[in-house]
């Protein structure tokens, strides 16, 4: 018997007041979805970005399953708990694969307030390579020794896979899901975004080098260590500035994400 990709509520939906913290989180997350759409980091109605809502209970926002990223607004995002239950009435279902992957990280890592997952062409392509991500380019060097790997087990709908995802992630902030795609997490949306952007750029450049042909110039360990020490993804202020710039760009194109 197959497991449905739809997650249905297992308990009655509560009537929850909208806090100011949740309202701000909704606007920020909706902006992230529009940025992903702008960068073509989308896969029809699939894949997810989740953001924990500040509060005493672990609750996070996720996209409604059925909307494209360019249709998502602050008000359309779903509020769910770690069991995948929708906490307010909604006509949209929760995508089980998104719930399984994201709840694994949100539930196990208190600092993981934002989790991002993509199936970009180059991200999936690198995830299929036996040796994984190369450190021999500007972006890959920034992630040397900082990338976790998790083997594909099928469509991620098995609750039991959560502990294996967390085990394989370890203390890393980015993960390559083998034969599947890319993932990042951060203490906020900005950190998760710049980490994923750097991982995506590393994949793009790696495949561009392979297509160009010729021998790749390897980087020495001292250079890699300097890149690790000076990289943007490790600087909170840089993450915030980059994400703010992208939010301005997305807003200039279409400010409806705030609705």
PDB file of C-alpha atoms in Angstrom:
ATOM      1  CA  UNK A   1       0.000   0.000   0.000  1.00  0.00           C
ATOM      2  CA  UNK A   2       1.512   3.324  -1.048  1.00  0.00           C
ATOM      3  CA  UNK A   3       1.802   6.303   1.285  1.00  0.00           C
ATOM      4  CA  UNK A   4      -0.091   9.378   0.156  1.00  0.00           C
ATOM      5  CA  UNK A   5       1.849  12.534  -0.605  1.00  0.00           C
ATOM      6  CA  UNK A   6      -0.963  14.450   1.058  1.00  0.00           C
ATOM      7  CA  UNK A   7      -0.873  15.078   4.801  1.00  0.00           C
ATOM      8  CA  UNK A   8      -4.288  15.337   6.425  1.00  0.00           C
ATOM      9  CA  UNK A   9      -5.037  16.796   9.843  1.00  0.00           C
ATOM     10  CA  UNK A  10      -5.073  14.199  12.629  1.00  0.00           C
ATOM     11  CA  UNK A  11      -6.854  16.396  15.144  1.00  0.00           C
ATOM     12  CA  UNK A  12      -9.360  19.250  15.110  1.00  0.00           C
ATOM     13  CA  UNK A  13      -8.024  22.545  13.784  1.00  0.00           C
ATOM     14  CA  UNK A  14      -7.589  25.168  16.478  1.00  0.00           C
ATOM     15  CA  UNK A  15      -8.604  28.787  16.264  1.00  0.00           C
ATOM     16  CA  UNK A  16      -5.325  30.613  16.750  1.00  0.00           C
ATOM     17  CA  UNK A  17      -4.883  34.367  16.875  1.00  0.00           C
ATOM     18  CA  UNK A  18      -2.355  35.831  14.446  1.00  0.00           C
ATOM     19  CA  UNK A  19       0.598  37.226  16.397  1.00  0.00           C
ATOM     20  CA  UNK A  20       2.739  40.060  15.090  1.00  0.00           C
ATOM     21  CA  UNK A  21       5.709  37.659  15.002  1.00  0.00           C
ATOM     22  CA  UNK A  22       3.784  35.281  12.767  1.00  0.00           C
ATOM     23  CA  UNK A  23       2.631  38.101  10.504  1.00  0.00           C
ATOM     24  CA  UNK A  24       6.229  39.225   9.964  1.00  0.00           C
ATOM     25  CA  UNK A  25       7.379  35.639   9.399  1.00  0.00           C
ATOM     26  CA  UNK A  26       4.666  35.162   6.776  1.00  0.00           C
ATOM     27  CA  UNK A  27       5.765  38.233   4.814  1.00  0.00           C
ATOM     28  CA  UNK A  28       9.416  37.211   4.956  1.00  0.00           C
ATOM     29  CA  UNK A  29       8.731  33.639   3.855  1.00  0.00           C
ATOM     30  CA  UNK A  30       6.392  34.720   1.059  1.00  0.00           C
ATOM     31  CA  UNK A  31       9.178  37.000  -0.197  1.00  0.00           C
ATOM     32  CA  UNK A  32      11.551  34.018  -0.216  1.00  0.00           C
ATOM     33  CA  UNK A  33       9.143  32.058  -2.412  1.00  0.00           C
ATOM     34  CA  UNK A  34       8.963  34.931  -4.888  1.00  0.00           C
ATOM     35  CA  UNK A  35      12.766  35.167  -4.924  1.00  0.00           C
ATOM     36  CA  UNK A  36      13.016  31.440  -5.694  1.00  0.00           C
ATOM     37  CA  UNK A  37      10.534  31.925  -8.531  1.00  0.00           C
ATOM     38  CA  UNK A  38      12.564  34.848  -9.849  1.00  0.00           C
ATOM     39  CA  UNK A  39      15.720  32.660  -9.855  1.00  0.00           C
ATOM     40  CA  UNK A  40      13.863  29.717 -11.452  1.00  0.00           C
ATOM     41  CA  UNK A  41      14.503  27.532  -8.419  1.00  0.00           C
ATOM     42  CA  UNK A  42      11.042  26.051  -8.768  1.00  0.00           C
ATOM     43  CA  UNK A  43       9.549  22.677  -9.649  1.00  0.00           C
ATOM     44  CA  UNK A  44       5.904  23.205 -10.629  1.00  0.00           C
ATOM     45  CA  UNK A  45       4.041  23.055  -7.268  1.00  0.00           C
ATOM     46  CA  UNK A  46       6.696  20.949  -5.544  1.00  0.00           C
ATOM     47  CA  UNK A  47       9.581  21.640  -3.111  1.00  0.00           C
ATOM     48  CA  UNK A  48       9.441  23.793  -0.037  1.00  0.00           C
ATOM     49  CA  UNK A  49      10.801  26.562   2.132  1.00  0.00           C
ATOM     50  CA  UNK A  50       9.709  26.432   5.763  1.00  0.00           C
ATOM     51  CA  UNK A  51      10.059  28.968   8.542  1.00  0.00           C
ATOM     52  CA  UNK A  52       9.493  28.485  12.259  1.00  0.00           C
ATOM     53  CA  UNK A  53       7.134  30.961  13.876  1.00  0.00           C
ATOM     54  CA  UNK A  54       8.513  32.441  17.131  1.00  0.00           C
ATOM     55  CA  UNK A  55       6.678  31.091  20.155  1.00  0.00           C
ATOM     56  CA  UNK A  56       6.714  28.483  22.908  1.00  0.00           C
ATOM     57  CA  UNK A  57       5.449  25.654  20.664  1.00  0.00           C
ATOM     58  CA  UNK A  58       7.238  24.380  17.546  1.00  0.00           C
ATOM     59  CA  UNK A  59       5.109  25.618  14.650  1.00  0.00           C
ATOM     60  CA  UNK A  60       6.248  26.440  11.168  1.00  0.00           C
ATOM     61  CA  UNK A  61       4.957  27.892   7.935  1.00  0.00           C
ATOM     62  CA  UNK A  62       4.961  25.926   4.673  1.00  0.00           C
ATOM     63  CA  UNK A  63       3.612  26.522   1.184  1.00  0.00           C
ATOM     64  CA  UNK A  64       0.133  25.210   0.370  1.00  0.00           C
ATOM     65  CA  UNK A  65       0.388  22.195  -1.922  1.00  0.00           C
ATOM     66  CA  UNK A  66      -1.128  23.288  -5.214  1.00  0.00           C
ATOM     67  CA  UNK A  67       0.145  26.836  -5.616  1.00  0.00           C
ATOM     68  CA  UNK A  68       3.096  27.884  -7.767  1.00  0.00           C
ATOM     69  CA  UNK A  69       5.768  29.918  -6.013  1.00  0.00           C
ATOM     70  CA  UNK A  70       4.730  33.075  -7.863  1.00  0.00           C
ATOM     71  CA  UNK A  71       1.199  32.670  -6.495  1.00  0.00           C
ATOM     72  CA  UNK A  72       2.181  32.403  -2.844  1.00  0.00           C
ATOM     73  CA  UNK A  73       1.323  35.282  -0.545  1.00  0.00           C
ATOM     74  CA  UNK A  74       1.799  35.862   3.161  1.00  0.00           C
ATOM     75  CA  UNK A  75      -1.819  34.949   3.899  1.00  0.00           C
ATOM     76  CA  UNK A  76      -1.820  31.739   1.842  1.00  0.00           C
ATOM     77  CA  UNK A  77       0.991  30.039   3.774  1.00  0.00           C
ATOM     78  CA  UNK A  78      -0.050  27.140   6.021  1.00  0.00           C
ATOM     79  CA  UNK A  79       0.768  26.975   9.729  1.00  0.00           C
ATOM     80  CA  UNK A  80       1.505  23.400  10.806  1.00  0.00           C
ATOM     81  CA  UNK A  81       2.973  21.573  13.781  1.00  0.00           C
ATOM     82  CA  UNK A  82       5.743  18.969  13.823  1.00  0.00           C
ATOM     83  CA  UNK A  83       3.178  16.208  13.301  1.00  0.00           C
ATOM     84  CA  UNK A  84       2.070  17.811  10.037  1.00  0.00           C
ATOM     85  CA  UNK A  85      -1.273  19.037  11.333  1.00  0.00           C
ATOM     86  CA  UNK A  86      -2.688  22.238   9.854  1.00  0.00           C
ATOM     87  CA  UNK A  87      -3.415  24.561  12.761  1.00  0.00           C
ATOM     88  CA  UNK A  88      -5.963  26.688  10.940  1.00  0.00           C
ATOM     89  CA  UNK A  89      -8.724  25.896   8.469  1.00  0.00           C
ATOM     90  CA  UNK A  90      -7.417  25.726   4.897  1.00  0.00           C
ATOM     91  CA  UNK A  91      -8.600  24.396   1.547  1.00  0.00           C
ATOM     92  CA  UNK A  92      -5.033  23.373   0.686  1.00  0.00           C
ATOM     93  CA  UNK A  93      -3.334  20.114   1.726  1.00  0.00           C
ATOM     94  CA  UNK A  94       0.163  19.765   3.172  1.00  0.00           C
ATOM     95  CA  UNK A  95       2.666  17.952   0.960  1.00  0.00           C
ATOM     96  CA  UNK A  96       3.857  14.967   2.982  1.00  0.00           C
ATOM     97  CA  UNK A  97       7.341  14.888   1.465  1.00  0.00           C
ATOM     98  CA  UNK A  98       7.862  18.504   2.483  1.00  0.00           C
ATOM     99  CA  UNK A  99       6.578  17.794   5.953  1.00  0.00           C
ATOM    100  CA  UNK A 100       8.868  14.775   6.433  1.00  0.00           C
ATOM    101  CA  UNK A 101      12.086  16.454   5.290  1.00  0.00           C
ATOM    102  CA  UNK A 102      11.536  19.823   6.932  1.00  0.00           C
ATOM    103  CA  UNK A 103      10.014  18.602  10.191  1.00  0.00           C
ATOM    104  CA  UNK A 104      12.999  16.297  10.638  1.00  0.00           C
ATOM    105  CA  UNK A 105      15.364  19.262  10.756  1.00  0.00           C
ATOM    106  CA  UNK A 106      13.063  21.700  12.569  1.00  0.00           C
ATOM    107  CA  UNK A 107      12.329  19.054  15.196  1.00  0.00           C
ATOM    108  CA  UNK A 108      15.918  17.969  15.815  1.00  0.00           C
ATOM    109  CA  UNK A 109      17.785  21.282  15.567  1.00  0.00           C
ATOM    110  CA  UNK A 110      16.339  24.105  17.711  1.00  0.00           C
ATOM    111  CA  UNK A 111      18.444  26.682  15.812  1.00  0.00           C
ATOM    112  CA  UNK A 112      17.031  25.595  12.443  1.00  0.00           C
ATOM    113  CA  UNK A 113      14.386  28.275  12.008  1.00  0.00           C
ATOM    114  CA  UNK A 114      14.406  28.130   8.197  1.00  0.00           C
ATOM    115  CA  UNK A 115      14.848  25.104   5.923  1.00  0.00           C
ATOM    116  CA  UNK A 116      15.077  25.301   2.117  1.00  0.00           C
ATOM    117  CA  UNK A 117      14.936  22.473  -0.420  1.00  0.00           C
ATOM    118  CA  UNK A 118      15.250  22.596  -4.224  1.00  0.00           C
ATOM    119  CA  UNK A 119      15.356  20.344  -7.276  1.00  0.00           C
ATOM    120  CA  UNK A 120      17.233  22.653  -9.648  1.00  0.00           C
ATOM    121  CA  UNK A 121      18.659  20.964 -12.740  1.00  0.00           C
ATOM    122  CA  UNK A 122      22.293  21.561 -11.822  1.00  0.00           C
ATOM    123  CA  UNK A 123      21.674  20.760  -8.170  1.00  0.00           C
ATOM    124  CA  UNK A 124      20.144  17.401  -9.047  1.00  0.00           C
ATOM    125  CA  UNK A 125      22.901  16.757 -11.601  1.00  0.00           C
ATOM    126  CA  UNK A 126      25.673  17.247  -9.033  1.00  0.00           C
ATOM    127  CA  UNK A 127      23.720  15.167  -6.522  1.00  0.00           C
ATOM    128  CA  UNK A 128      23.964  12.277  -9.012  1.00  0.00           C
ATOM    129  CA  UNK A 129      27.771  12.480  -9.276  1.00  0.00           C
ATOM    130  CA  UNK A 130      29.642   9.808  -7.344  1.00  0.00           C
ATOM    131  CA  UNK A 131      32.212  12.289  -5.996  1.00  0.00           C
ATOM    132  CA  UNK A 132      29.619  14.934  -5.197  1.00  0.00           C
ATOM    133  CA  UNK A 133      30.495  18.617  -4.976  1.00  0.00           C
ATOM    134  CA  UNK A 134      33.926  19.809  -6.064  1.00  0.00           C
ATOM    135  CA  UNK A 135      35.911  22.268  -3.927  1.00  0.00           C
ATOM    136  CA  UNK A 136      37.924  23.450  -6.939  1.00  0.00           C
ATOM    137  CA  UNK A 137      35.978  26.599  -7.737  1.00  0.00           C
ATOM    138  CA  UNK A 138      35.323  29.876  -5.938  1.00  0.00           C
ATOM    139  CA  UNK A 139      31.972  28.788  -4.508  1.00  0.00           C
ATOM    140  CA  UNK A 140      32.759  25.148  -3.886  1.00  0.00           C
ATOM    141  CA  UNK A 141      35.827  26.142  -1.869  1.00  0.00           C
ATOM    142  CA  UNK A 142      33.570  28.102   0.518  1.00  0.00           C
ATOM    143  CA  UNK A 143      31.753  24.857   1.294  1.00  0.00           C
ATOM    144  CA  UNK A 144      34.734  22.513   1.567  1.00  0.00           C
ATOM    145  CA  UNK A 145      34.060  20.027   4.369  1.00  0.00           C
ATOM    146  CA  UNK A 146      30.737  21.708   5.118  1.00  0.00           C
ATOM    147  CA  UNK A 147      28.416  19.641   2.928  1.00  0.00           C
ATOM    148  CA  UNK A 148      26.480  16.654   4.235  1.00  0.00           C
ATOM    149  CA  UNK A 149      25.120  13.851   2.029  1.00  0.00           C
ATOM    150  CA  UNK A 150      22.010  11.688   2.350  1.00  0.00           C
ATOM    151  CA  UNK A 151      21.261   8.740   0.076  1.00  0.00           C
ATOM    152  CA  UNK A 152      17.984   8.593  -1.811  1.00  0.00           C
ATOM    153  CA  UNK A 153      15.437   6.237  -0.249  1.00  0.00           C
ATOM    154  CA  UNK A 154      12.532   7.057  -2.569  1.00  0.00           C
ATOM    155  CA  UNK A 155       9.973   9.853  -2.429  1.00  0.00           C
ATOM    156  CA  UNK A 156      10.416  11.194   1.085  1.00  0.00           C
ATOM    157  CA  UNK A 157       7.124  10.176   2.683  1.00  0.00           C
ATOM    158  CA  UNK A 158       8.391   7.654   5.256  1.00  0.00           C
ATOM    159  CA  UNK A 159       8.421   9.136   8.770  1.00  0.00           C
ATOM    160  CA  UNK A 160      11.249   6.769   9.664  1.00  0.00           C
ATOM    161  CA  UNK A 161      13.556   8.561   7.233  1.00  0.00           C
ATOM    162  CA  UNK A 162      13.568  11.666   9.424  1.00  0.00           C
ATOM    163  CA  UNK A 163      16.092  10.256  11.887  1.00  0.00           C
ATOM    164  CA  UNK A 164      18.375   9.188   9.046  1.00  0.00           C
ATOM    165  CA  UNK A 165      18.232  12.658   7.483  1.00  0.00           C
ATOM    166  CA  UNK A 166      19.181  14.218  10.818  1.00  0.00           C
ATOM    167  CA  UNK A 167      21.945  11.634  11.368  1.00  0.00           C
ATOM    168  CA  UNK A 168      23.470  12.316   7.961  1.00  0.00           C
ATOM    169  CA  UNK A 169      23.139  16.087   8.334  1.00  0.00           C
ATOM    170  CA  UNK A 170      25.159  16.082  11.553  1.00  0.00           C
ATOM    171  CA  UNK A 171      26.533  19.555  12.292  1.00  0.00           C
ATOM    172  CA  UNK A 172      26.391  20.749   8.678  1.00  0.00           C
ATOM    173  CA  UNK A 173      24.175  23.590   7.380  1.00  0.00           C
ATOM    174  CA  UNK A 174      23.888  22.363   3.796  1.00  0.00           C
ATOM    175  CA  UNK A 175      23.120  18.926   2.429  1.00  0.00           C
ATOM    176  CA  UNK A 176      23.139  17.248  -0.953  1.00  0.00           C
ATOM    177  CA  UNK A 177      20.329  14.709  -1.126  1.00  0.00           C
ATOM    178  CA  UNK A 178      21.918  12.185  -3.484  1.00  0.00           C
ATOM    179  CA  UNK A 179      20.102  11.712  -6.804  1.00  0.00           C
ATOM    180  CA  UNK A 180      17.549  14.186  -5.467  1.00  0.00           C
ATOM    181  CA  UNK A 181      18.492  17.825  -4.823  1.00  0.00           C
ATOM    182  CA  UNK A 182      19.854  20.459  -2.458  1.00  0.00           C
ATOM    183  CA  UNK A 183      18.984  21.560   1.071  1.00  0.00           C
ATOM    184  CA  UNK A 184      20.072  24.258   3.507  1.00  0.00           C
ATOM    185  CA  UNK A 185      19.042  25.525   6.915  1.00  0.00           C
ATOM    186  CA  UNK A 186      19.728  28.640   8.949  1.00  0.00           C
ATOM    187  CA  UNK A 187      18.832  30.514  12.100  1.00  0.00           C
ATOM    188  CA  UNK A 188      16.812  32.774   9.804  1.00  0.00           C
ATOM    189  CA  UNK A 189      15.709  33.027   6.171  1.00  0.00           C
ATOM    190  CA  UNK A 190      18.731  35.122   5.191  1.00  0.00           C
ATOM    191  CA  UNK A 191      21.274  32.569   6.423  1.00  0.00           C
ATOM    192  CA  UNK A 192      19.513  29.645   4.791  1.00  0.00           C
ATOM    193  CA  UNK A 193      19.200  31.604   1.539  1.00  0.00           C
ATOM    194  CA  UNK A 194      22.860  32.609   1.138  1.00  0.00           C
ATOM    195  CA  UNK A 195      24.020  29.117   2.038  1.00  0.00           C
ATOM    196  CA  UNK A 196      21.739  27.594  -0.582  1.00  0.00           C
ATOM    197  CA  UNK A 197      22.705  30.236  -3.136  1.00  0.00           C
ATOM    198  CA  UNK A 198      26.389  29.443  -2.600  1.00  0.00           C
ATOM    199  CA  UNK A 199      25.731  25.707  -2.950  1.00  0.00           C
ATOM    200  CA  UNK A 200      23.716  26.306  -6.118  1.00  0.00           C
ATOM    201  CA  UNK A 201      26.441  28.518  -7.616  1.00  0.00           C
ATOM    202  CA  UNK A 202      29.054  25.871  -6.797  1.00  0.00           C
ATOM    203  CA  UNK A 203      26.979  23.300  -8.690  1.00  0.00           C
ATOM    204  CA  UNK A 204      26.466  25.677 -11.635  1.00  0.00           C
ATOM    205  CA  UNK A 205      30.179  26.413 -11.984  1.00  0.00           C
ATOM    206  CA  UNK A 206      31.201  22.774 -11.509  1.00  0.00           C
ATOM    207  CA  UNK A 207      28.989  21.645 -14.375  1.00  0.00           C
ATOM    208  CA  UNK A 208      30.036  24.592 -16.548  1.00  0.00           C
ATOM    209  CA  UNK A 209      33.669  23.525 -16.088  1.00  0.00           C
ATOM    210  CA  UNK A 210      32.813  19.949 -17.028  1.00  0.00           C
ATOM    211  CA  UNK A 211      31.034  21.144 -20.164  1.00  0.00           C
ATOM    212  CA  UNK A 212      33.930  23.393 -21.126  1.00  0.00           C
ATOM    213  CA  UNK A 213      36.325  20.451 -21.019  1.00  0.00           C
ATOM    214  CA  UNK A 214      39.986  20.556 -20.094  1.00  0.00           C
ATOM    215  CA  UNK A 215      41.723  19.961 -16.798  1.00  0.00           C
ATOM    216  CA  UNK A 216      40.403  21.853 -13.777  1.00  0.00           C
ATOM    217  CA  UNK A 217      42.952  23.801 -11.725  1.00  0.00           C
ATOM    218  CA  UNK A 218      42.964  22.336  -8.231  1.00  0.00           C
ATOM    219  CA  UNK A 219      43.026  24.639  -5.204  1.00  0.00           C
ATOM    220  CA  UNK A 220      45.641  24.203  -2.477  1.00  0.00           C
ATOM    221  CA  UNK A 221      44.600  23.518   1.108  1.00  0.00           C
ATOM    222  CA  UNK A 222      45.855  26.928   2.339  1.00  0.00           C
ATOM    223  CA  UNK A 223      43.703  28.690  -0.268  1.00  0.00           C
ATOM    224  CA  UNK A 224      40.665  26.587   0.623  1.00  0.00           C
ATOM    225  CA  UNK A 225      41.151  27.327   4.320  1.00  0.00           C
ATOM    226  CA  UNK A 226      41.313  31.042   3.578  1.00  0.00           C
ATOM    227  CA  UNK A 227      38.151  30.813   1.486  1.00  0.00           C
ATOM    228  CA  UNK A 228      36.391  29.078   4.363  1.00  0.00           C
ATOM    229  CA  UNK A 229      37.454  31.791   6.783  1.00  0.00           C
ATOM    230  CA  UNK A 230      36.434  34.670   4.524  1.00  0.00           C
ATOM    231  CA  UNK A 231      33.269  33.328   2.894  1.00  0.00           C
ATOM    232  CA  UNK A 232      30.037  35.328   2.882  1.00  0.00           C
ATOM    233  CA  UNK A 233      27.763  32.478   4.058  1.00  0.00           C
ATOM    234  CA  UNK A 234      29.594  32.542   7.383  1.00  0.00           C
ATOM    235  CA  UNK A 235      28.841  36.218   8.036  1.00  0.00           C
ATOM    236  CA  UNK A 236      25.401  37.052   9.448  1.00  0.00           C
ATOM    237  CA  UNK A 237      25.471  40.676   8.263  1.00  0.00           C
ATOM    238  CA  UNK A 238      26.361  39.616   4.721  1.00  0.00           C
ATOM    239  CA  UNK A 239      23.493  37.111   4.715  1.00  0.00           C
ATOM    240  CA  UNK A 240      21.057  39.798   5.877  1.00  0.00           C
ATOM    241  CA  UNK A 241      22.260  42.346   3.320  1.00  0.00           C
ATOM    242  CA  UNK A 242      22.072  39.878   0.433  1.00  0.00           C
ATOM    243  CA  UNK A 243      18.577  38.704   1.317  1.00  0.00           C
ATOM    244  CA  UNK A 244      17.326  42.270   1.852  1.00  0.00           C
ATOM    245  CA  UNK A 245      18.608  43.187  -1.612  1.00  0.00           C
ATOM    246  CA  UNK A 246      16.752  40.248  -3.130  1.00  0.00           C
ATOM    247  CA  UNK A 247      13.552  41.146  -1.272  1.00  0.00           C
ATOM    248  CA  UNK A 248      13.751  44.658  -2.736  1.00  0.00           C
ATOM    249  CA  UNK A 249      14.148  43.204  -6.206  1.00  0.00           C
ATOM    250  CA  UNK A 250      11.225  40.810  -5.780  1.00  0.00           C
ATOM    251  CA  UNK A 251       9.065  43.589  -4.343  1.00  0.00           C
ATOM    252  CA  UNK A 252       9.854  45.926  -7.225  1.00  0.00           C
ATOM    253  CA  UNK A 253       8.650  43.255  -9.646  1.00  0.00           C
ATOM    254  CA  UNK A 254       5.510  42.281  -7.737  1.00  0.00           C
ATOM    255  CA  UNK A 255       4.711  43.421  -4.167  1.00  0.00           C
ATOM    256  CA  UNK A 256       1.633  41.160  -3.915  1.00  0.00           C
ATOM    257  CA  UNK A 257       3.590  38.597  -1.865  1.00  0.00           C
ATOM    258  CA  UNK A 258       2.857  40.770   1.188  1.00  0.00           C
ATOM    259  CA  UNK A 259      -0.915  40.247   0.886  1.00  0.00           C
TER     260      UNK A 259
END
